[in-house]
Amino acid sequence: MGQKLLMKGNEAIAEAAIRAGCLHYFGYPITPQTEIAHYMAKKLPKVGGVFLQAESEVAAINMVYGAGSTGTRVMTSSSSPGISLKQEGLSYLAGSEVPAVVVNIVRGGPGLGGIQPAQSDYFQATKGGGHGDYKQIVLAPSSVQELYELTVEAFNLADRYRIVVMVMGDGILGQMMEVVEFRDKEPIERPDAPWATTGHGCERSQNVITSIHLSPAVLEKMNLSRLEKYKQIEEKECRYELFNDEDAEFFIVAYGTVARIAKSVIETARQEGLNVGLIRPVTLWPFPRKAIDKVMGTAKAFLTVEMSAGQMLEDVMLSVCGRKPVYFHGRMGGMVPAKEDILQKLREMKEQLG
Amino acid sequence: MTHEIILAGFGGQGILSAGRLLAQAGMMDGKQVSWLPSYGPEMRGGTANSSVVISDKPVDSPVLSNASALIVMNKPSLDKFEAWVDKDGIVIIDSSIVDRDVKRKDIESFLIPATKIASDMGNTAYANIILLGKLIQERQIVTLENFEKALYVVLPPKKHHMIPEEMEALKIGMNYADK
Amino acid sequence: MAIIFQKPKALKDTSMHYCPGCTHGIAHRLVAEALDELEIEGRTIGIASVGCSYNSYDYFGCDMIQAPHGRAPAVATGVKRSKPDSIVFTYQGDGDLAAIGTGEIVHAAARGEKITVIFINNTIYGMTSGQMAPTTLLNQYSTTTPYGRIADLHGYPIKVCELLATLDGPAYIERASLADVKQIKNAKKAVKKAFQVQMAGLGFSMVELLSTCPTNWGLNPLESMNRVKDELVLHYPLGVFKGESLEV
Ligand code: SF4
């Protein structure tokens, strides 16, 4: 490993993107992720890249669509209300299979909501916030180090599958500083992009990037071929972390910042005679169902903790599929679940289940 | 050993940068660290706080709901965070702004008129450093050597000429005899 | 036998789906001729928009991207900024460019993006069957102004060339007409010049082409051409609005 720096989450994302060879960034200001734009505006011109502040979120995602169409590594970032505006573009990117990386540093909603951390964009991110049958890979880092590593990985995944990869954090992850240890050389995979619209140079046939297919039969076929790709991703790209999973009875399922808080509960719980493990999904789509299966032997119950009204909860319930009870604790609007409240919930579960 | 430190006050008092300095110095001491600021409109004149964790083991959660140490630079912050301090924890208060001591008996407190001392030195911006000095003196959270190095990293180059004075302010805080 | 007339190389050898008397075909041809004459097809990337010409990539032979409604200038920006040596054009109708895409066109122009915009103004939404467009004239009937466009209710038509010419970003803006041979010849020059401006890196260029929509105007092709000549030009005067003295 190379250089170690104390860095803000947002800056680590920007630095990671540049290291991954993303020299094009299009964005629009919104709290709490503007440091990404600031960093890009400062750094990109120095490395021969392009930073452009777009006139709107809608324009920004379409600039991403244009640059991505030429096979260029490109990124935009925003926060919840801005990501809502980008949904049209995300659907087009999915429909025309143009790779891109989109960062969402989530804040409380709905509407303009607040600017404090939240996880209430889970449905939008994992179930397709735009129109049509489509998926995007959603990565959920839980430390600044992971923001860096997963952002680099996001570009590789986007190119490998010609898909949009969303890096989803929250206001805390974006704003906090932790130590990042940078690799000397990034593991960059860049497959050829014979599909890209770069000008045919009178040497090959025309490339067209489009998502419109007015024939129902053709459109269904396009969808089916994408489903095939999504299936492959589900098989190969599920990522998760298990903690204290050997013989735990109660499993907290949490991602991002909340997983960090959950982890800090486990030691205290043990002192009270509560044997608690943690399942931390790193990919939210594809959701790591395997992780749930894996602990089903010892697990008595699951507790999903989120900064939302219970969105990932539905995926947890689908994965548990009635085999064990699933409980939920959530805070909203920028409120962060407290250790003590999680502990209390675990105590109640133990009492109820005996 | 894990230090969980909350620094709180008004925006503009250097609350966020004081936290960053601790985290930066902690990292240079070879510790695991995290720094979490409050963000948003608070930064423009409202209340501001930052949470710093400095530990020998990986930091579980950067989000604190209790603290082993508290530095406060205004009264609302003391009112809010006093209850968060662990038993036998430490509270450092800027007594030129906050007009009371802690109410609890199971925690240790130090009252230092930091803003006044800093103003006598000619720059109220040193108040946060004076308070940090006392904390470092009492709890050995970071080494002096790396604190000084951290100043060079955290402060923009155009302020580097102030660093000797910052270190002086730190020492005034360290040696301040209270009560 | 000598060939005296053929399709430009930059147009594919397929028949077009446009209605009889529609000037889209002519506009396509002018663009393709410019690409041929300037020998730039190989490095050109076209941006199709939403409207009757959504599938212009079936006709143009260069690489093409189909953009969301109104967003073609933003997509073009992304392409041009990531491939500065390419030639990038958008092909947009009045609903696409001057209603849902107003933000994108104004800002691309203001930034002086080095792209070429071909703007088809036929004062109506074609593909969705004849609704009022931002360019619909006062008193003009449409399916959403069944009693005519009334200023009090629907506001006034937008003059895009005049609007964009107030900005510093654009290098070249001209309005031309496709109503008769003479005007088409002028339009051809304008389209070619717009691409030359881009090739010379001078800034944003746009040609507005006054066009027909016989289908939704309820006129036959000849009447449609006459409407452009007699009525449209009164409200949308032809000429160069920016960059008249530009040498390319
Ligand atoms: S509807 Fe109008 S614009 Fe569309 S193809 Fe027909 S005539 Fe042309």
GROMACS .gro file of C-alpha atoms in nm, chain A residues 69-337:
model
  269
   69SER     CA    1  -2.146   0.700  -2.523
   70THR     CA    2  -1.796   0.770  -2.652
   71GLY     CA    3  -1.657   0.502  -2.418
   72THR     CA    4  -1.510   0.761  -2.183
   73ARG     CA    5  -1.501   0.699  -1.808
   74VAL     CA    6  -1.739   0.957  -1.667
   75MET     CA    7  -1.906   1.038  -1.338
   76THR     CA    8  -2.167   1.260  -1.184
   77SER     CA    9  -2.257   1.299  -0.820
   78SER     CA   10  -2.548   1.443  -0.633
   79SER     CA   11  -2.773   1.401  -0.333
   80SER     CA   12  -3.130   1.275  -0.309
   81PRO     CA   13  -3.340   1.554  -0.472
   82GLY     CA   14  -3.079   1.585  -0.745
   83ILE     CA   15  -3.074   1.210  -0.798
   84SER     CA   16  -3.453   1.220  -0.845
   85LEU     CA   17  -3.400   1.466  -1.129
   86LYS     CA   18  -3.147   1.231  -1.285
   87GLN     CA   19  -3.384   0.936  -1.301
   88GLU     CA   20  -3.484   1.004  -1.660
   89GLY     CA   21  -3.119   0.994  -1.763
   90LEU     CA   22  -3.051   0.681  -1.559
   91SER     CA   23  -3.332   0.502  -1.737
   92TYR     CA   24  -3.188   0.605  -2.076
   93LEU     CA   25  -2.837   0.498  -1.973
   94ALA     CA   26  -2.980   0.161  -1.871
   95GLY     CA   27  -3.187   0.129  -2.188
   96SER     CA   28  -2.895   0.206  -2.414
   97GLU     CA   29  -2.643   0.022  -2.193
   98VAL     CA   30  -2.399   0.307  -2.154
   99PRO     CA   31  -2.163   0.264  -1.857
  100ALA     CA   32  -2.141   0.542  -1.600
  101VAL     CA   33  -2.076   0.596  -1.232
  102VAL     CA   34  -2.325   0.799  -1.029
  103VAL     CA   35  -2.267   0.893  -0.666
  104ASN     CA   36  -2.559   0.956  -0.432
  105ILE     CA   37  -2.473   1.103  -0.092
  106VAL     CA   38  -2.817   1.054   0.052
  107ARG     CA   39  -3.000   1.313   0.263
  108GLY     CA   40  -3.340   1.303   0.430
  109GLY     CA   41  -3.655   1.330   0.220
  110PRO     CA   42  -3.909   1.334   0.065
  111GLY     CA   43  -3.922   1.665  -0.122
  112LEU     CA   44  -3.645   1.903  -0.045
  113GLY     CA   45  -3.628   1.726   0.292
  114GLY     CA   46  -3.319   1.809   0.492
  115ILE     CA   47  -2.947   1.789   0.443
  116GLN     CA   48  -2.867   1.544   0.721
  117PRO     CA   49  -2.778   1.179   0.653
  118ALA     CA   50  -3.041   0.926   0.547
  119GLN     CA   51  -3.081   0.595   0.368
  120SER     CA   52  -3.425   0.663   0.231
  121ASP     CA   53  -3.326   0.636  -0.136
  122TYR     CA   54  -3.279   0.258  -0.115
  123PHE     CA   55  -3.595   0.178  -0.311
  124GLN     CA   56  -3.514   0.438  -0.576
  125ALA     CA   57  -3.162   0.303  -0.617
  126THR     CA   58  -3.225  -0.070  -0.607
  127LYS     CA   59  -3.570  -0.107  -0.757
  128GLY     CA   60  -3.518   0.139  -1.043
  129GLY     CA   61  -3.621   0.497  -0.974
  130GLY     CA   62  -3.668   0.564  -1.343
  131HIS     CA   63  -3.916   0.402  -1.577
  132GLY     CA   64  -3.885   0.058  -1.730
  133ASP     CA   65  -3.741  -0.280  -1.633
  134TYR     CA   66  -3.384  -0.206  -1.545
  135LYS     CA   67  -3.125  -0.245  -1.275
  136GLN     CA   68  -2.816  -0.064  -1.168
  137ILE     CA   69  -2.544  -0.198  -0.943
  138VAL     CA   70  -2.557  -0.021  -0.607
  139LEU     CA   71  -2.248  -0.017  -0.386
  140ALA     CA   72  -2.276   0.084  -0.021
  141PRO     CA   73  -1.942   0.171   0.138
  142SER     CA   74  -1.922   0.216   0.513
  143SER     CA   75  -1.587   0.387   0.560
  144VAL     CA   76  -1.380   0.644   0.379
  145GLN     CA   77  -1.134   0.371   0.282
  146GLU     CA   78  -1.420   0.178   0.127
  147LEU     CA   79  -1.553   0.487  -0.051
  148TYR     CA   80  -1.219   0.498  -0.225
  149GLU     CA   81  -1.191   0.129  -0.305
  150LEU     CA   82  -1.552   0.084  -0.414
  151THR     CA   83  -1.547   0.395  -0.634
  152VAL     CA   84  -1.252   0.250  -0.825
  153GLU     CA   85  -1.437  -0.080  -0.844
  154ALA     CA   86  -1.752   0.098  -0.963
  155PHE     CA   87  -1.578   0.204  -1.284
  156ASN     CA   88  -1.456  -0.149  -1.350
  157LEU     CA   89  -1.802  -0.294  -1.295
  158ALA     CA   90  -1.965  -0.025  -1.510
  159ASP     CA   91  -1.735  -0.104  -1.802
  160ARG     CA   92  -1.748  -0.480  -1.753
  161TYR     CA   93  -2.127  -0.493  -1.771
  162ARG     CA   94  -2.207  -0.171  -1.960
  163ILE     CA   95  -2.422  -0.067  -1.669
  164VAL     CA   96  -2.471   0.226  -1.436
  165VAL     CA   97  -2.306   0.176  -1.100
  166MET     CA   98  -2.428   0.388  -0.815
  167VAL     CA   99  -2.205   0.450  -0.515
  168MET     CA  100  -2.449   0.525  -0.237
  169GLY     CA  101  -2.333   0.686   0.084
  170ASP     CA  102  -2.497   0.926   0.324
  171GLY     CA  103  -2.419   1.271   0.458
  172ILE     CA  104  -2.203   1.129   0.737
  173LEU     CA  105  -1.984   0.924   0.504
  174GLY     CA  106  -1.947   1.218   0.268
  175GLN     CA  107  -1.855   1.467   0.538
  176MET     CA  108  -1.643   1.261   0.777
  177MET     CA  109  -1.268   1.225   0.766
  178GLU     CA  110  -1.082   0.900   0.808
  179VAL     CA  111  -0.748   0.769   0.705
  180VAL     CA  112  -0.729   0.642   0.349
  181GLU     CA  113  -0.445   0.426   0.239
  182PHE     CA  114  -0.404   0.456  -0.136
  183ARG     CA  115  -0.275   0.175  -0.354
  184ASP     CA  116   0.034   0.250  -0.560
  185LYS     CA  117  -0.144   0.122  -0.866
  186GLU     CA  118  -0.517   0.087  -0.916
  187PRO     CA  119  -0.657  -0.243  -1.045
  188ILE     CA  120  -0.809  -0.096  -1.360
  189GLU     CA  121  -0.989  -0.315  -1.611
  190ARG     CA  122  -1.089  -0.149  -1.934
  191PRO     CA  123  -1.251  -0.375  -2.188
  192ASP     CA  124  -1.263  -0.252  -2.550
  193ALA     CA  125  -1.573  -0.054  -2.638
  194PRO     CA  126  -1.648  -0.142  -3.001
  195TRP     CA  127  -2.002  -0.016  -2.944
  196ALA     CA  128  -1.897   0.343  -2.865
  197THR     CA  129  -1.998   0.635  -3.085
  198THR     CA  130  -1.658   0.781  -3.156
  199GLY     CA  131  -1.699   0.852  -3.527
  200HIS     CA  132  -1.671   0.554  -3.762
  201GLY     CA  133  -1.374   0.704  -3.947
  202CYS     CA  134  -1.513   0.546  -4.265
  203GLU     CA  135  -1.354   0.224  -4.136
  204ARG     CA  136  -1.637   0.041  -3.963
  205SER     CA  137  -2.014   0.039  -3.983
  206GLN     CA  138  -2.226   0.293  -3.801
  207ASN     CA  139  -2.268   0.274  -3.423
  208VAL     CA  140  -2.599   0.386  -3.281
  209ILE     CA  141  -2.675   0.431  -2.914
  210THR     CA  142  -3.045   0.430  -2.853
  211SER     CA  143  -3.308   0.305  -2.615
  212ILE     CA  144  -3.610   0.337  -2.845
  213HIS     CA  145  -3.743   0.023  -3.013
  214LEU     CA  146  -4.097   0.072  -3.134
  215SER     CA  147  -4.148  -0.292  -3.221
  216PRO     CA  148  -4.276  -0.469  -2.908
  217ALA     CA  149  -4.104  -0.791  -3.009
  218VAL     CA  150  -3.769  -0.619  -3.047
  219LEU     CA  151  -3.810  -0.422  -2.725
  220GLU     CA  152  -3.895  -0.737  -2.534
  221LYS     CA  153  -3.589  -0.907  -2.677
  222MET     CA  154  -3.368  -0.618  -2.566
  223ASN     CA  155  -3.516  -0.645  -2.219
  224LEU     CA  156  -3.463  -1.020  -2.209
  225SER     CA  157  -3.100  -0.986  -2.302
  226ARG     CA  158  -3.053  -0.730  -2.026
  227LEU     CA  159  -3.224  -0.962  -1.778
  228GLU     CA  160  -2.967  -1.224  -1.873
  229LYS     CA  161  -2.693  -0.975  -1.790
  230TYR     CA  162  -2.859  -0.885  -1.460
  231LYS     CA  163  -2.875  -1.253  -1.370
  232GLN     CA  164  -2.504  -1.288  -1.431
  233ILE     CA  165  -2.437  -0.990  -1.209
  234GLU     CA  166  -2.653  -1.139  -0.935
  235GLU     CA  167  -2.450  -1.458  -0.954
  236LYS     CA  168  -2.108  -1.301  -0.966
  237GLU     CA  169  -2.109  -0.965  -0.798
  238CYS     CA  170  -2.288  -0.999  -0.463
  239ARG     CA  171  -2.071  -0.857  -0.188
  240TYR     CA  172  -2.119  -0.850   0.187
  241GLU     CA  173  -1.937  -0.857   0.515
  242LEU     CA  174  -2.022  -1.091   0.803
  243PHE     CA  175  -1.911  -1.002   1.153
  244ASN     CA  176  -1.929  -1.225   1.460
  245ASP     CA  177  -2.132  -1.471   1.254
  246GLU     CA  178  -1.998  -1.801   1.392
  247ASP     CA  179  -2.263  -1.874   1.650
  248ALA     CA  180  -2.464  -1.555   1.688
  249GLU     CA  181  -2.834  -1.582   1.765
  250PHE     CA  182  -2.942  -1.239   1.661
  251PHE     CA  183  -2.831  -1.079   1.339
  252ILE     CA  184  -2.837  -0.709   1.268
  253VAL     CA  185  -2.864  -0.635   0.896
  254ALA     CA  186  -2.738  -0.285   0.820
  255TYR     CA  187  -2.531  -0.105   0.557
  256GLY     CA  188  -2.319   0.207   0.532
  257THR     CA  189  -2.291   0.430   0.837
  258VAL     CA  190  -2.557   0.235   1.023
  259ALA     CA  191  -2.350  -0.083   0.993
  260ARG     CA  192  -2.071   0.100   1.176
  261ILE     CA  193  -2.305   0.194   1.460
  262ALA     CA  194  -2.441  -0.161   1.469
  263LYS     CA  195  -2.090  -0.301   1.496
  264SER     CA  196  -2.022  -0.084   1.798
  265VAL     CA  197  -2.325  -0.238   1.971
  266ILE     CA  198  -2.206  -0.596   1.943
  267GLU     CA  199  -1.945  -0.586   2.220
  268THR     CA  200  -2.183  -0.426   2.472
  269ALA     CA  201  -2.453  -0.674   2.376
  270ARG     CA  202  -2.218  -0.965   2.442
  271GLN     CA  203  -2.155  -0.836   2.796
  272GLU     CA  204  -2.531  -0.855   2.850
  273GLY     CA  205  -2.542  -1.212   2.728
  274LEU     CA  206  -2.681  -1.123   2.387
  275ASN     CA  207  -2.493  -1.298   2.108
  276VAL     CA  208  -2.525  -1.062   1.815
  277GLY     CA  209  -2.379  -1.087   1.466
  278LEU     CA  210  -2.379  -0.840   1.179
  279ILE     CA  211  -2.463  -0.883   0.812
  280ARG     CA  212  -2.344  -0.584   0.615
  281PRO     CA  213  -2.454  -0.581   0.250
  282VAL     CA  214  -2.190  -0.409   0.038
  283THR     CA  215  -2.390  -0.448  -0.281
  284LEU     CA  216  -2.749  -0.336  -0.225
  285TRP     CA  217  -2.833  -0.452  -0.573
  286PRO     CA  218  -2.766  -0.732  -0.619
  287PHE     CA  219  -2.881  -0.793  -0.262
  288PRO     CA  220  -2.663  -1.059  -0.095
  289ARG     CA  221  -2.929  -1.317  -0.011
  290LYS     CA  222  -2.656  -1.576   0.036
  291ALA     CA  223  -2.539  -1.398   0.350
  292ILE     CA  224  -2.879  -1.451   0.508
  293ASP     CA  225  -2.883  -1.819   0.408
  294LYS     CA  226  -2.539  -1.863   0.553
  295VAL     CA  227  -2.637  -1.768   0.907
  296MET     CA  228  -2.978  -1.933   0.903
  297GLY     CA  229  -2.842  -2.226   1.109
  298THR     CA  230  -2.776  -2.030   1.428
  299ALA     CA  231  -2.993  -1.724   1.371
  300LYS     CA  232  -3.302  -1.694   1.588
  301ALA     CA  233  -3.410  -1.360   1.444
  302PHE     CA  234  -3.297  -1.068   1.230
  303LEU     CA  235  -3.300  -0.698   1.307
  304THR     CA  236  -3.282  -0.459   1.014
  305VAL     CA  237  -3.158  -0.115   1.111
  306GLU     CA  238  -3.182   0.171   0.864
  307MET     CA  239  -3.201   0.546   0.838
  308SER     CA  240  -3.536   0.504   0.660
  309ALA     CA  241  -3.889   0.387   0.723
  310GLY     CA  242  -3.785   0.032   0.632
  311GLN     CA  243  -3.673  -0.008   0.274
  312MET     CA  244  -3.393  -0.265   0.276
  313LEU     CA  245  -3.621  -0.439   0.526
  314GLU     CA  246  -3.824  -0.570   0.230
  315ASP     CA  247  -3.519  -0.735   0.073
  316VAL     CA  248  -3.425  -0.885   0.408
  317MET     CA  249  -3.777  -1.025   0.447
  318LEU     CA  250  -3.771  -1.165   0.094
  319SER     CA  251  -3.438  -1.333   0.166
  320VAL     CA  252  -3.542  -1.468   0.506
  321CYS     CA  253  -3.865  -1.577   0.340
  322GLY     CA  254  -4.057  -1.647   0.657
  323ARG     CA  255  -3.794  -1.881   0.800
  324LYS     CA  256  -3.724  -1.658   1.102
  325PRO     CA  257  -3.878  -1.342   1.245
  326VAL     CA  258  -3.750  -1.010   1.109
  327TYR     CA  259  -3.756  -0.698   1.325
  328PHE     CA  260  -3.693  -0.340   1.230
  329HIS     CA  261  -3.552  -0.025   1.382
  330GLY     CA  262  -3.536   0.290   1.174
  331ARG     CA  263  -3.484   0.663   1.211
  332MET     CA  264  -3.570   0.921   0.948
  333GLY     CA  265  -3.524   1.278   0.841
  334GLY     CA  266  -3.154   1.292   0.925
  335MET     CA  267  -3.183   1.128   1.268
  336VAL     CA  268  -2.923   0.858   1.326
  337PRO     CA  269  -3.005   0.535   1.513
   0.00000   0.00000   0.00000
